[in-house]
Coordinates of N, CA and C in Angstrom, one line a residue:
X1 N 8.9 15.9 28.8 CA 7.9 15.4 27.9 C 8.5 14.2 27.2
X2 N 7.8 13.0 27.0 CA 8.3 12.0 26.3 C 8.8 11.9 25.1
X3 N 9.5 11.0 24.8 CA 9.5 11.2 23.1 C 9.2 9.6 22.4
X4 N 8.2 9.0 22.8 CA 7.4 8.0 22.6 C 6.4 8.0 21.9
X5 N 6.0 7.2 20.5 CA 5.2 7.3 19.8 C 4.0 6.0 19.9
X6 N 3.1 6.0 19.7 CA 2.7 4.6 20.1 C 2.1 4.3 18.8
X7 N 2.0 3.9 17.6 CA 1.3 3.2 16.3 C 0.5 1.7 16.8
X8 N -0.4 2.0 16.5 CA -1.7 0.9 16.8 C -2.1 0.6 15.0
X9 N -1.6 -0.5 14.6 CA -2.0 -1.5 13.1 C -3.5 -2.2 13.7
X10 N -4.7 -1.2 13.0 CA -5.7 -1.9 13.2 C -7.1 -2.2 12.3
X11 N -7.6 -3.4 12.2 CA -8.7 -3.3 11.3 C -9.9 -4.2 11.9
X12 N -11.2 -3.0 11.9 CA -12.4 -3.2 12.5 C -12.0 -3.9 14.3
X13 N -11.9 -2.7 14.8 CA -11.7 -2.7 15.9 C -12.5 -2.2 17.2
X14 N -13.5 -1.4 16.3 CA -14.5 -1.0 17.5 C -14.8 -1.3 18.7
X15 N -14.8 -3.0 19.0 CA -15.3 -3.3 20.2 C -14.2 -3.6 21.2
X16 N -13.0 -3.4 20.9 CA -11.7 -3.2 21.6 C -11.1 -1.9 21.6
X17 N -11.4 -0.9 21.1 CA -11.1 0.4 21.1 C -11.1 1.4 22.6
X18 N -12.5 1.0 23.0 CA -12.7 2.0 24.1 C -11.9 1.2 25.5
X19 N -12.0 0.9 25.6 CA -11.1 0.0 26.7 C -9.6 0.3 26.5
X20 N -8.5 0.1 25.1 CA -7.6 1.4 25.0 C -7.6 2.4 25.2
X21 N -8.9 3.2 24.4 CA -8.5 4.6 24.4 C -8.7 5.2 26.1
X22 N -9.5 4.5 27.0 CA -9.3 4.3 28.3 C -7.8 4.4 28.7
X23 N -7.3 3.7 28.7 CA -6.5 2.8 29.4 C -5.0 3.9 28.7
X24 N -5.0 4.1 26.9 CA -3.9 5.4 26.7 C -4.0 6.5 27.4
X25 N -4.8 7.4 28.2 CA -5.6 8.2 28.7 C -5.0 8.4 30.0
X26 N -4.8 7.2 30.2 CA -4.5 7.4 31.8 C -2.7 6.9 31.7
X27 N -2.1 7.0 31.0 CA -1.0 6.8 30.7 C 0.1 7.8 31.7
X28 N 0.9 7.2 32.3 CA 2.0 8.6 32.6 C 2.9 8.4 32.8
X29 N 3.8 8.9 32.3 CA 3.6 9.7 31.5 C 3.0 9.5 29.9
X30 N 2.4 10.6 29.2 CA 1.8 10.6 28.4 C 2.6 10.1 27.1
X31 N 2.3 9.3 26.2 CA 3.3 9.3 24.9 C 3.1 10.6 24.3
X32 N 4.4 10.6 23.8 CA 3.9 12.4 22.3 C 3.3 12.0 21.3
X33 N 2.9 11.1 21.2 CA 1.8 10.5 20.2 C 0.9 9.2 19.9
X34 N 0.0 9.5 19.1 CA -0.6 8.1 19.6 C -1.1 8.0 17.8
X35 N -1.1 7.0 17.3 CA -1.2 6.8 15.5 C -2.0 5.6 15.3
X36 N -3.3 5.7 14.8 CA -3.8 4.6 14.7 C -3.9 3.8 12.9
X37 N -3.1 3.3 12.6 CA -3.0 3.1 10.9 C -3.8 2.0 10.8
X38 N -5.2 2.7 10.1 CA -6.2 2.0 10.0 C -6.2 1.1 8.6
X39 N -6.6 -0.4 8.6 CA -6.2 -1.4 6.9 C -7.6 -0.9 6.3
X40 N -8.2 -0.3 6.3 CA -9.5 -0.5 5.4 C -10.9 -0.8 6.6
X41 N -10.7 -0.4 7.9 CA -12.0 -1.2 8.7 C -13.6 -0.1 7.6
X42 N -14.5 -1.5 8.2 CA -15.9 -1.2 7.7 C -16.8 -0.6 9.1
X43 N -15.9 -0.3 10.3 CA -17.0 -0.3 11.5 C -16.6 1.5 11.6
X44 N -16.6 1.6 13.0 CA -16.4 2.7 13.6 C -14.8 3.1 14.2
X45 N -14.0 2.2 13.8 CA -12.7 1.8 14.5 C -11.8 3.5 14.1
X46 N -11.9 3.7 12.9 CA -11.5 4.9 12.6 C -12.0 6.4 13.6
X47 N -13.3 6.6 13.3 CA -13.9 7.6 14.0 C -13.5 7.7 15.4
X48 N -13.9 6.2 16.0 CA -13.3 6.4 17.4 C -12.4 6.9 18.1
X49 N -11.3 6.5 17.0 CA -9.8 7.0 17.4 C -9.7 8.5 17.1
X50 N -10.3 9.4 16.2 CA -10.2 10.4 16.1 C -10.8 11.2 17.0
X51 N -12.1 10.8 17.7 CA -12.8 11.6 18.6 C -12.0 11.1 19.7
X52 N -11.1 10.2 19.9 CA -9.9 10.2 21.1 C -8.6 11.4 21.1
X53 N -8.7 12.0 19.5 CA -7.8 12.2 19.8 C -6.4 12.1 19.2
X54 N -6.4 10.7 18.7 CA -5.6 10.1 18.2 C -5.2 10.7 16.6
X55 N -4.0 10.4 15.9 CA -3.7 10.6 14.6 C -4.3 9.2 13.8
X56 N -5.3 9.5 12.6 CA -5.8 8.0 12.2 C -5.2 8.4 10.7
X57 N -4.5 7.4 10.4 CA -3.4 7.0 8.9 C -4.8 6.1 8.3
X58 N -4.8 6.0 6.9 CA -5.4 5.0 6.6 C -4.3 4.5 5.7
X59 N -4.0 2.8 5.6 CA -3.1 2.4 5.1 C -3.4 1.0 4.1
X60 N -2.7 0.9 3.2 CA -3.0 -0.1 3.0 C -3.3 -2.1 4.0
X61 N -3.9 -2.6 3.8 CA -4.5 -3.5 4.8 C -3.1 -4.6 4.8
X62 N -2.6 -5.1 6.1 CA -1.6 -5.8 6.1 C -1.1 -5.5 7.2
X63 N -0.1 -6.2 8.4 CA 0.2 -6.1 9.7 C 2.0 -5.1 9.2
X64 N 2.3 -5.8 8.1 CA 3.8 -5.5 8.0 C 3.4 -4.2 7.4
X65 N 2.8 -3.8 6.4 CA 3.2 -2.6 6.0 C 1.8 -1.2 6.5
X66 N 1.1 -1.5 7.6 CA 0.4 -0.9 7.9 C 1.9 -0.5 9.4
X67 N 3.0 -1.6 9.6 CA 3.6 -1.1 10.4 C 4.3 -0.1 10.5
X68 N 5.0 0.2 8.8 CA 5.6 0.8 8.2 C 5.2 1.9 8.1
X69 N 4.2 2.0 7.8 CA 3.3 3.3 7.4 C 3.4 4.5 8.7
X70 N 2.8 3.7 9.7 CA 3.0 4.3 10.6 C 4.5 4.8 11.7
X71 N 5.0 3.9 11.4 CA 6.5 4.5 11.9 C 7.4 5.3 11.3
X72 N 6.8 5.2 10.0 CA 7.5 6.7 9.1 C 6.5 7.9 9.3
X73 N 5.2 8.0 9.9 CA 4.8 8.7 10.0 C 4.9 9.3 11.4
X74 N 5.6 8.6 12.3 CA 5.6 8.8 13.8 C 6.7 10.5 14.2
X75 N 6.5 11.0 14.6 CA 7.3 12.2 14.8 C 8.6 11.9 16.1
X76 N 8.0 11.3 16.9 CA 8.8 10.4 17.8 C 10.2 10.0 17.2
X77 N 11.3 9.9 18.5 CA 12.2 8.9 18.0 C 12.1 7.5 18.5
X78 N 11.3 7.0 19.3 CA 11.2 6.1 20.1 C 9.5 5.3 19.4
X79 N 9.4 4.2 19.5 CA 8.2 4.1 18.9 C 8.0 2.5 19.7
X80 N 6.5 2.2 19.6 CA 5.7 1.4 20.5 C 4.9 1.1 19.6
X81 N 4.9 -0.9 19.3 CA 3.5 -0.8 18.2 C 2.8 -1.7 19.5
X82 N 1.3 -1.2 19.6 CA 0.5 -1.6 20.1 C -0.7 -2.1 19.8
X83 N -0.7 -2.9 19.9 CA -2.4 -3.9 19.7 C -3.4 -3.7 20.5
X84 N -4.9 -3.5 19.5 CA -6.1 -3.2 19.7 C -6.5 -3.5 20.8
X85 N -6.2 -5.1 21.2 CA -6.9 -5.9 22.1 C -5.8 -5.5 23.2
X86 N -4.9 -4.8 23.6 CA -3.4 -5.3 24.6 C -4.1 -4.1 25.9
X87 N -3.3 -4.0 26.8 CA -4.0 -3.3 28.1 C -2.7 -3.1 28.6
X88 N -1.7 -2.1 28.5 CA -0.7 -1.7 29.1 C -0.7 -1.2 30.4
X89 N 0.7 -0.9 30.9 CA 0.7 -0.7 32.4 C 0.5 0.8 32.1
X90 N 0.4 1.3 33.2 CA 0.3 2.7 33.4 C 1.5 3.7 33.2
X91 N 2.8 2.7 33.3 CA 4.1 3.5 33.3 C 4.4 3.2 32.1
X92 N 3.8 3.0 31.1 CA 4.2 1.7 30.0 C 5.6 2.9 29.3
X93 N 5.0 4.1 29.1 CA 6.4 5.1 28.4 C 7.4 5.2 28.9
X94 N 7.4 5.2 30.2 CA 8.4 5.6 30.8 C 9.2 4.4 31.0
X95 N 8.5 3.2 31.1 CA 9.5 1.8 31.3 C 10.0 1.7 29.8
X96 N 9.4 1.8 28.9 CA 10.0 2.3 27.3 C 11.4 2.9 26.8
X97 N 11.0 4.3 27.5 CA 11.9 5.2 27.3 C 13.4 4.8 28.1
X98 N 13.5 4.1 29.5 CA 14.1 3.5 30.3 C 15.1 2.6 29.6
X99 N 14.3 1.3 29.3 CA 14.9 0.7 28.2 C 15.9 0.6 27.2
X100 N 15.2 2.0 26.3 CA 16.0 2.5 24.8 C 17.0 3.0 25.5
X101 N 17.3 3.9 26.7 CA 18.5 4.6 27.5 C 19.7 3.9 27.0
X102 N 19.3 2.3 27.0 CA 20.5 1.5 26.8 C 21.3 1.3 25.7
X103 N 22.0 1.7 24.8 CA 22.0 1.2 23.5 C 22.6 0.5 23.5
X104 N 23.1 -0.5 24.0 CA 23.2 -2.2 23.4 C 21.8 -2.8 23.3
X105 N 20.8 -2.4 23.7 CA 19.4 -2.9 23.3 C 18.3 -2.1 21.9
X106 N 18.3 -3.2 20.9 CA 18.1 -2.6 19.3 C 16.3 -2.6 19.5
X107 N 16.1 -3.8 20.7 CA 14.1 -4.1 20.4 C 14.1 -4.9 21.9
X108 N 12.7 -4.7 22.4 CA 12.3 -4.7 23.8 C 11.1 -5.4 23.6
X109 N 10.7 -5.7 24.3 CA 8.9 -6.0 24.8 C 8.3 -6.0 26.0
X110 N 7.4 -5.5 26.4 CA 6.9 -6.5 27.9 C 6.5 -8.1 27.7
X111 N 6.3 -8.6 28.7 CA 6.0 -9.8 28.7 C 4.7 -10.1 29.3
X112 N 3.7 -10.6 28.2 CA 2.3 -10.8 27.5 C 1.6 -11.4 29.0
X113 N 0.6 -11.1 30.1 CA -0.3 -12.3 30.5 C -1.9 -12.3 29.3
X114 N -1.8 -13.5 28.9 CA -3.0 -13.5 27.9 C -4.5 -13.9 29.2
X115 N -5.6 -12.6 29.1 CA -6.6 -12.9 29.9 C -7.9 -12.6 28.9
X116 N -9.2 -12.8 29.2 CA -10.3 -12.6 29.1 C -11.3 -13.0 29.9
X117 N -12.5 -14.1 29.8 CA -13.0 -14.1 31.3 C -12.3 -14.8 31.9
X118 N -11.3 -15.7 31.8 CA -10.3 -16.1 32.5 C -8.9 -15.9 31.9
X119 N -7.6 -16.0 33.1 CA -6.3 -16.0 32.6 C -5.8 -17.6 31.9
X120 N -5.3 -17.5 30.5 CA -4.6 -18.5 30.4 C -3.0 -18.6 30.7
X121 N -3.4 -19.5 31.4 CA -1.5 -19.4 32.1 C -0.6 -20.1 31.3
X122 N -1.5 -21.2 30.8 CA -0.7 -22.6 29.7 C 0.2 -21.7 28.5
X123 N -0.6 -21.2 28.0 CA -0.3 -20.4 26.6 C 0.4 -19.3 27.2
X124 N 0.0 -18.6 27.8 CA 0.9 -17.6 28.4 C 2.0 -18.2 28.8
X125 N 2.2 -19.0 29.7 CA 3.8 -19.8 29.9 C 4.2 -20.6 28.7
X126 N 3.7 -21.3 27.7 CA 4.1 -21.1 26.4 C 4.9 -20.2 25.5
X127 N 3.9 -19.2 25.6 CA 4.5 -18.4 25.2 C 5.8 -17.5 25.6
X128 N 5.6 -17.6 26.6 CA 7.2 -17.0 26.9 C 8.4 -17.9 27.2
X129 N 8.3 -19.0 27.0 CA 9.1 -20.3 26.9 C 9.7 -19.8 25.7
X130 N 8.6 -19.8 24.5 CA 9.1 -20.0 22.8 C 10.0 -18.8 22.5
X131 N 9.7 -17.7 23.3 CA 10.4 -16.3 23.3 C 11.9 -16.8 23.5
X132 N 12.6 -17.9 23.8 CA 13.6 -18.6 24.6 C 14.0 -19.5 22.7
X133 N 13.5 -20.5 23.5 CA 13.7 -21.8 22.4 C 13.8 -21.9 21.4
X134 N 12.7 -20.7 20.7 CA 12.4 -20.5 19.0 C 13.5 -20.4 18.4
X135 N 14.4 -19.5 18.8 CA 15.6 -18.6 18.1 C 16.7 -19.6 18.6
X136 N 16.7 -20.0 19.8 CA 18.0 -21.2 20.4 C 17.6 -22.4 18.7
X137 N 16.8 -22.8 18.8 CA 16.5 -24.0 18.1 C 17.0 -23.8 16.9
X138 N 16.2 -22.4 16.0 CA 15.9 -22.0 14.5 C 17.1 -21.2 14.3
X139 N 17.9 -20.8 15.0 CA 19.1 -19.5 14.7 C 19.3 -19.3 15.7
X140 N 20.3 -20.8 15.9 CA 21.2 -20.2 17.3 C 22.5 -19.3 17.1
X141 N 22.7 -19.7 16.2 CA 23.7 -18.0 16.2 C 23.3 -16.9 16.7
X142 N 22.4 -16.7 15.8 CA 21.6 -15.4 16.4 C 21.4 -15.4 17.8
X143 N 21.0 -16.4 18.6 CA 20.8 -16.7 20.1 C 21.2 -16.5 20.1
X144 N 22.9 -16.5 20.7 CA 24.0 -16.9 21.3 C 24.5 -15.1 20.7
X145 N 23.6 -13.8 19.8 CA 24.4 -12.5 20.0 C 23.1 -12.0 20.6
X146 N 21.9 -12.5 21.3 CA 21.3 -12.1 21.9 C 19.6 -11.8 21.3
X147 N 19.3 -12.9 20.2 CA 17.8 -12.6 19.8 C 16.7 -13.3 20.2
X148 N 16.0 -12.9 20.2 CA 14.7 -13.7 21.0 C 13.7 -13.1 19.9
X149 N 12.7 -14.1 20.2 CA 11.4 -13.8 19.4 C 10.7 -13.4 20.2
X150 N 10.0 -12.3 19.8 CA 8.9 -11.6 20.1 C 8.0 -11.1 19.5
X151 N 6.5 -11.1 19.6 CA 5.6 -11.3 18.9 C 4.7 -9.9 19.2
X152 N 3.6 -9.4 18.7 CA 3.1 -8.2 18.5 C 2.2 -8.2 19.8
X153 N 2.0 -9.0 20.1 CA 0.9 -8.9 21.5 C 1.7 -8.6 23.1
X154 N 3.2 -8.7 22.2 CA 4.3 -7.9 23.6 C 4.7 -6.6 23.4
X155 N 3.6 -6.0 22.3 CA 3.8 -4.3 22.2 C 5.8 -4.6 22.5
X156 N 6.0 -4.5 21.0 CA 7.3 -4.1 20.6 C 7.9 -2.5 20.7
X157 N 9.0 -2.5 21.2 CA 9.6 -1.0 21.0 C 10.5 -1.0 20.7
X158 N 11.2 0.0 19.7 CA 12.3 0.2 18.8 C 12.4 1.6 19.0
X159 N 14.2 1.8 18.3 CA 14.1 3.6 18.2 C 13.6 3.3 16.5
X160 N 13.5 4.8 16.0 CA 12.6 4.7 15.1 C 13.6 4.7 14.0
X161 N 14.9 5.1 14.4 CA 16.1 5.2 13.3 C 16.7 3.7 13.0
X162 N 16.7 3.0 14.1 CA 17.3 1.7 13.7 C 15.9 0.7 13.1
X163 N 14.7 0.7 13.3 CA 13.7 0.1 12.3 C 13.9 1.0 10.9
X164 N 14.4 1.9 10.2 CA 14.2 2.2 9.3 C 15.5 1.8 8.7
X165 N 16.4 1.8 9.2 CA 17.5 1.2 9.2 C 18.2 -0.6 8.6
X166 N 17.0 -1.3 9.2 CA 16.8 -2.7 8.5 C 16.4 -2.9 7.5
X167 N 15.0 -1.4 7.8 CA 14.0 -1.5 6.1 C 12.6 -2.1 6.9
X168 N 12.3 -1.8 7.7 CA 11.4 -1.9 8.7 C 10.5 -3.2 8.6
X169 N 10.0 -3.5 8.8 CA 8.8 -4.9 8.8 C 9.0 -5.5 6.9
X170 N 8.3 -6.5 6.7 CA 8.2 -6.8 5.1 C 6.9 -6.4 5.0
X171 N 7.0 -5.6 4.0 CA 5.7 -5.1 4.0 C 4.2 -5.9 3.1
X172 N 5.2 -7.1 2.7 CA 4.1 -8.5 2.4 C 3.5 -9.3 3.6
X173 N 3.9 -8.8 4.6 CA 3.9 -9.6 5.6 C 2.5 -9.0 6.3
X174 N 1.6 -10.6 6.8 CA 0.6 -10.2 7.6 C 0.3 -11.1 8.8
X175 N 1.1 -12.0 8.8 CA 1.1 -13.1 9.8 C 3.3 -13.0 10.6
X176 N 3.8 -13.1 11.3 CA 4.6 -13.4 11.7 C 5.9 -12.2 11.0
X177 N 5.4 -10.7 10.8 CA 6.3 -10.0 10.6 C 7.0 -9.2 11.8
X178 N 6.6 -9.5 13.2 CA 6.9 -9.4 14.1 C 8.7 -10.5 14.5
X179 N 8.7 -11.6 13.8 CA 9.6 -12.1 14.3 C 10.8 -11.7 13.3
X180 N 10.2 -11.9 11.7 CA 11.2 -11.2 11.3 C 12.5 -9.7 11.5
X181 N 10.9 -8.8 12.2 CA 12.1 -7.9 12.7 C 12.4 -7.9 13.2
X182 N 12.6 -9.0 14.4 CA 13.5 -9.4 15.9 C 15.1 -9.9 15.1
X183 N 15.0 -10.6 13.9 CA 15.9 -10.9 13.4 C 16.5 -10.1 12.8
X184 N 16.0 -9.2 12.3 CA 16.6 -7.9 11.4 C 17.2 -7.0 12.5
X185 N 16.7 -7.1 13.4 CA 17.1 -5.6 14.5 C 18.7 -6.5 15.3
X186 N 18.2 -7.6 15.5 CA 19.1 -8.0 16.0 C 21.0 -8.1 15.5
X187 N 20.5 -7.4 14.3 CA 21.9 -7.0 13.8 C 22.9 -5.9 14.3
X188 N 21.7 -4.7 15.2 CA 22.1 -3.6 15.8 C 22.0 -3.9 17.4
X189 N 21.4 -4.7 17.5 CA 21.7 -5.1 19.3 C 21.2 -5.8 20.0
X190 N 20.7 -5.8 21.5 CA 20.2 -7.5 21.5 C 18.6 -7.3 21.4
X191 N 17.7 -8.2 21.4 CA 16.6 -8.0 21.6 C 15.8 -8.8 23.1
X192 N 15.4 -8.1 24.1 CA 15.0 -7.7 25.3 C 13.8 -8.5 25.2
X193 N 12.8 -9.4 26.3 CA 12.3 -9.7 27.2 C 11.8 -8.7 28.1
X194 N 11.3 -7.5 28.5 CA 11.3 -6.8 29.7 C 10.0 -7.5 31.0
X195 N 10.7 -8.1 31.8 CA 10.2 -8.6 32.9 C 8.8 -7.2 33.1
X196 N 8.0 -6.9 32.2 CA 6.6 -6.1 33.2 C 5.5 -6.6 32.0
X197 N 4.8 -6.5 33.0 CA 3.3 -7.7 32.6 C 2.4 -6.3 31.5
X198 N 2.2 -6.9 30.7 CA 1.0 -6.1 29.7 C -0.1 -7.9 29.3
X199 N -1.2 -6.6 29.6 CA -2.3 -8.0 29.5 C -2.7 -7.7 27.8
X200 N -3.1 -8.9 27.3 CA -3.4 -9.1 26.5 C -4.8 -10.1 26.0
X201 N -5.5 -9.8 25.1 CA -6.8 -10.5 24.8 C -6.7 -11.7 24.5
X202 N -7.9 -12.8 25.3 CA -8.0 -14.1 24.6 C -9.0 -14.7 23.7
X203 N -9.1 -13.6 22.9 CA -10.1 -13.7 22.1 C -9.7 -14.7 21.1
X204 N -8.7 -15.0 20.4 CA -8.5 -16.2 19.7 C -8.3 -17.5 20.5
X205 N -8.2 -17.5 21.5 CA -8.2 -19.1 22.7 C -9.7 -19.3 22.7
X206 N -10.3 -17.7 23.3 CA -11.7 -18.2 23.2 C -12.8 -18.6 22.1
X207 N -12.3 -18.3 21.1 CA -12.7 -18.6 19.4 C -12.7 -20.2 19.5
X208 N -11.0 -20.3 19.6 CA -10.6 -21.4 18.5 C -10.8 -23.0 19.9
X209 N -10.7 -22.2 21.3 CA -10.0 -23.3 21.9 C -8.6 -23.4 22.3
X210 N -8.4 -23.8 23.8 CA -7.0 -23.7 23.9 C -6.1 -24.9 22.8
X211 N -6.6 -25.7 22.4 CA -5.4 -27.2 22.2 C -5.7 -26.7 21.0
X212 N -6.6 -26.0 20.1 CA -6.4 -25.7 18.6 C -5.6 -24.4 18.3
X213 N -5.7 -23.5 19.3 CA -4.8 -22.1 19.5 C -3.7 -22.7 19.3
X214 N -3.5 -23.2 20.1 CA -1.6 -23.4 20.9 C -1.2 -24.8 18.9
X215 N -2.2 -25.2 18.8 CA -1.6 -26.0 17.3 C -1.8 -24.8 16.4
X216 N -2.3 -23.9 16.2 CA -2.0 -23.1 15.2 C -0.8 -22.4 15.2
X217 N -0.8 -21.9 16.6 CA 0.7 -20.8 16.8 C 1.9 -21.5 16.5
X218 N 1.7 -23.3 17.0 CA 3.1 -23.5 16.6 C 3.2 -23.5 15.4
X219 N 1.9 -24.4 14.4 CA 2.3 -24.8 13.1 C 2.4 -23.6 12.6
X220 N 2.2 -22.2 12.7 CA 2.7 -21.1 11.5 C 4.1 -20.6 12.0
X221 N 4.5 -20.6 13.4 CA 5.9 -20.8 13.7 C 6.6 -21.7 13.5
X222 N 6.4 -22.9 13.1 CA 7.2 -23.8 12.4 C 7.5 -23.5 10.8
X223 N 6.6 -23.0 10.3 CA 6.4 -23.0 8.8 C 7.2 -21.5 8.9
X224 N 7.1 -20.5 9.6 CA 8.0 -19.3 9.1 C 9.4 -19.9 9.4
X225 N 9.7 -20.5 10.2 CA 11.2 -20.7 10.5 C 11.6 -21.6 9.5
X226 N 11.0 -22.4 9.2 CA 11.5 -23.4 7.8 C 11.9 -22.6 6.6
X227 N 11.3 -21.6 6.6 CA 11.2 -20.6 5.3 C 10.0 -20.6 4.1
X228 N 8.8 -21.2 5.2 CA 7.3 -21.5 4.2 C 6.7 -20.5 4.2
X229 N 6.9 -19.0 4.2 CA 6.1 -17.6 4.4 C 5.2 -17.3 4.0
X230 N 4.9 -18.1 2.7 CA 4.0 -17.2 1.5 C 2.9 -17.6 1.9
X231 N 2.0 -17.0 2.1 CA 0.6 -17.1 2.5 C 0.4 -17.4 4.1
X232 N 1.1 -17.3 5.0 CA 1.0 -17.3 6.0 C -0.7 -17.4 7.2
X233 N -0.7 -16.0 6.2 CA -2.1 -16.0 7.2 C -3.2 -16.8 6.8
X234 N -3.1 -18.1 6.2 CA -4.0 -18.5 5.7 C -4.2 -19.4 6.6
X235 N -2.9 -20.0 7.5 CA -3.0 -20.5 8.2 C -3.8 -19.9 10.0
X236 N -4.0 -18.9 10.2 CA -4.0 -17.9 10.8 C -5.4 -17.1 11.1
X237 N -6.5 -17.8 10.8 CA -7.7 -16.9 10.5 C -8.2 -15.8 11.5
X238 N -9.0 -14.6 10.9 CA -9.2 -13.9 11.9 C -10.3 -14.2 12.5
X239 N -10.3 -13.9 13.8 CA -11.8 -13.7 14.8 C -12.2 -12.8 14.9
X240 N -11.7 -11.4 14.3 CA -13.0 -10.5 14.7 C -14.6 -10.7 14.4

């Protein structure tokens, strides 16, 4: 039996739901849990998850501390935060669990292809460029004992003792508390790249446009690494 938890931080998610709860379903091995910590949605994003199945938290609204919420609530020692829109592999627990085996590795990810009616390769190879460069550039120390940035749409995994351990995500955080804890964790060991593809939605490319995407992602990654945090997501809007 696994001991993989999977926490999904979501708000008004309905029309990305069933395509997860699909796709968790056919999982195998199975996680020992699945936690959806709902911010306040107004649709059906709650209900859905419970007629899946699922454990539904309602939490206060926020990426960082809807993270929290749920990983203290996870029963698991192993934990997976997963996004509404993401589409995992089939082995996704087991390549997980695999992983953690190692402990010189503190935080993991798969590596993101961003699709919808088409694949973006640009942003997608972007993006895993920056997983490289960000941290060389902004904290190469840190580089150089092994951190990398990684962001929430690479379904992050941690054990559940060493996130609690840093003090887990900032729980002000709603925009880029994903990188912060690559930095935090990386106190306890390196943080991993894992070479297996998890697809991911392009629902913000296809909103905003590729050349305005790719200028937002960097300007709010430039402004967290400067140390401009406060209000983050304002730069950041949502598309649901």
């Amino acid at each position: 039996m696994s001991d993989t938890a999977l926490v999904i931080p979501a708000l008004d998610e309905e029309t990305t739901l069933p395509a997860l709860i699909a796709t968790v379903a056919r999982l195998d091995p199975a996680p020992a849990e699945v936690l959806l910590v709902d911010g306040g949605s107004t649709d059906r994003t709650a209900e859905l998850a419970r007629d899946a199945g699922w454990r539904v938290i309602i939490s206060q609204r926020g990426r960082g501390v809807q993270i929290n919420t749920g990983v203290a609530a996870a029963t698991a020692t192993r934990v997976c935060i997963l996004h509404a829109d993401t589409v995992p592999p089939v082995d996704m627990v087991a390549v997980i669990e695999s992983v953690l085996d190692d402990p010189r590795t503190a935080l993991a990810s798969f590596t993101p292809l961003i699709k919808g009616e088409k694949t973006r390769w640009g942003t997608t190879a972007h993006n895993w460029a920056k997983t490289w460069y960000a941290p060389l550039f902004f904290r190469p120390r840190l580089f150089f004992r092994g951190a990398r940035l990684l962001f929430g749409d690479h379904a992050m995994f941690f054990r559940k003792a060493d996130f609690l351990s840093v003090g887990g995500c900032d729980p002000a955080a709603k925009v880029m508390e994903e990188a912060d804890l690559c930095i935090r964790l990386t106190e306890l060991g390196r943080v991993r790249l894992v070479p297996r593809i998890i697809e991911t939605s392009d629902r913000r490319i296809a909103e905003w446009g590729s050349l305005k995407a790719n200028w937002i992602y960097l300007k709010v990654g430039l402004l967290w690494a400067m140390g401009a945090r406060q209000r983050l997501e304002k730069h950041y809007p949502d598309v649901r």
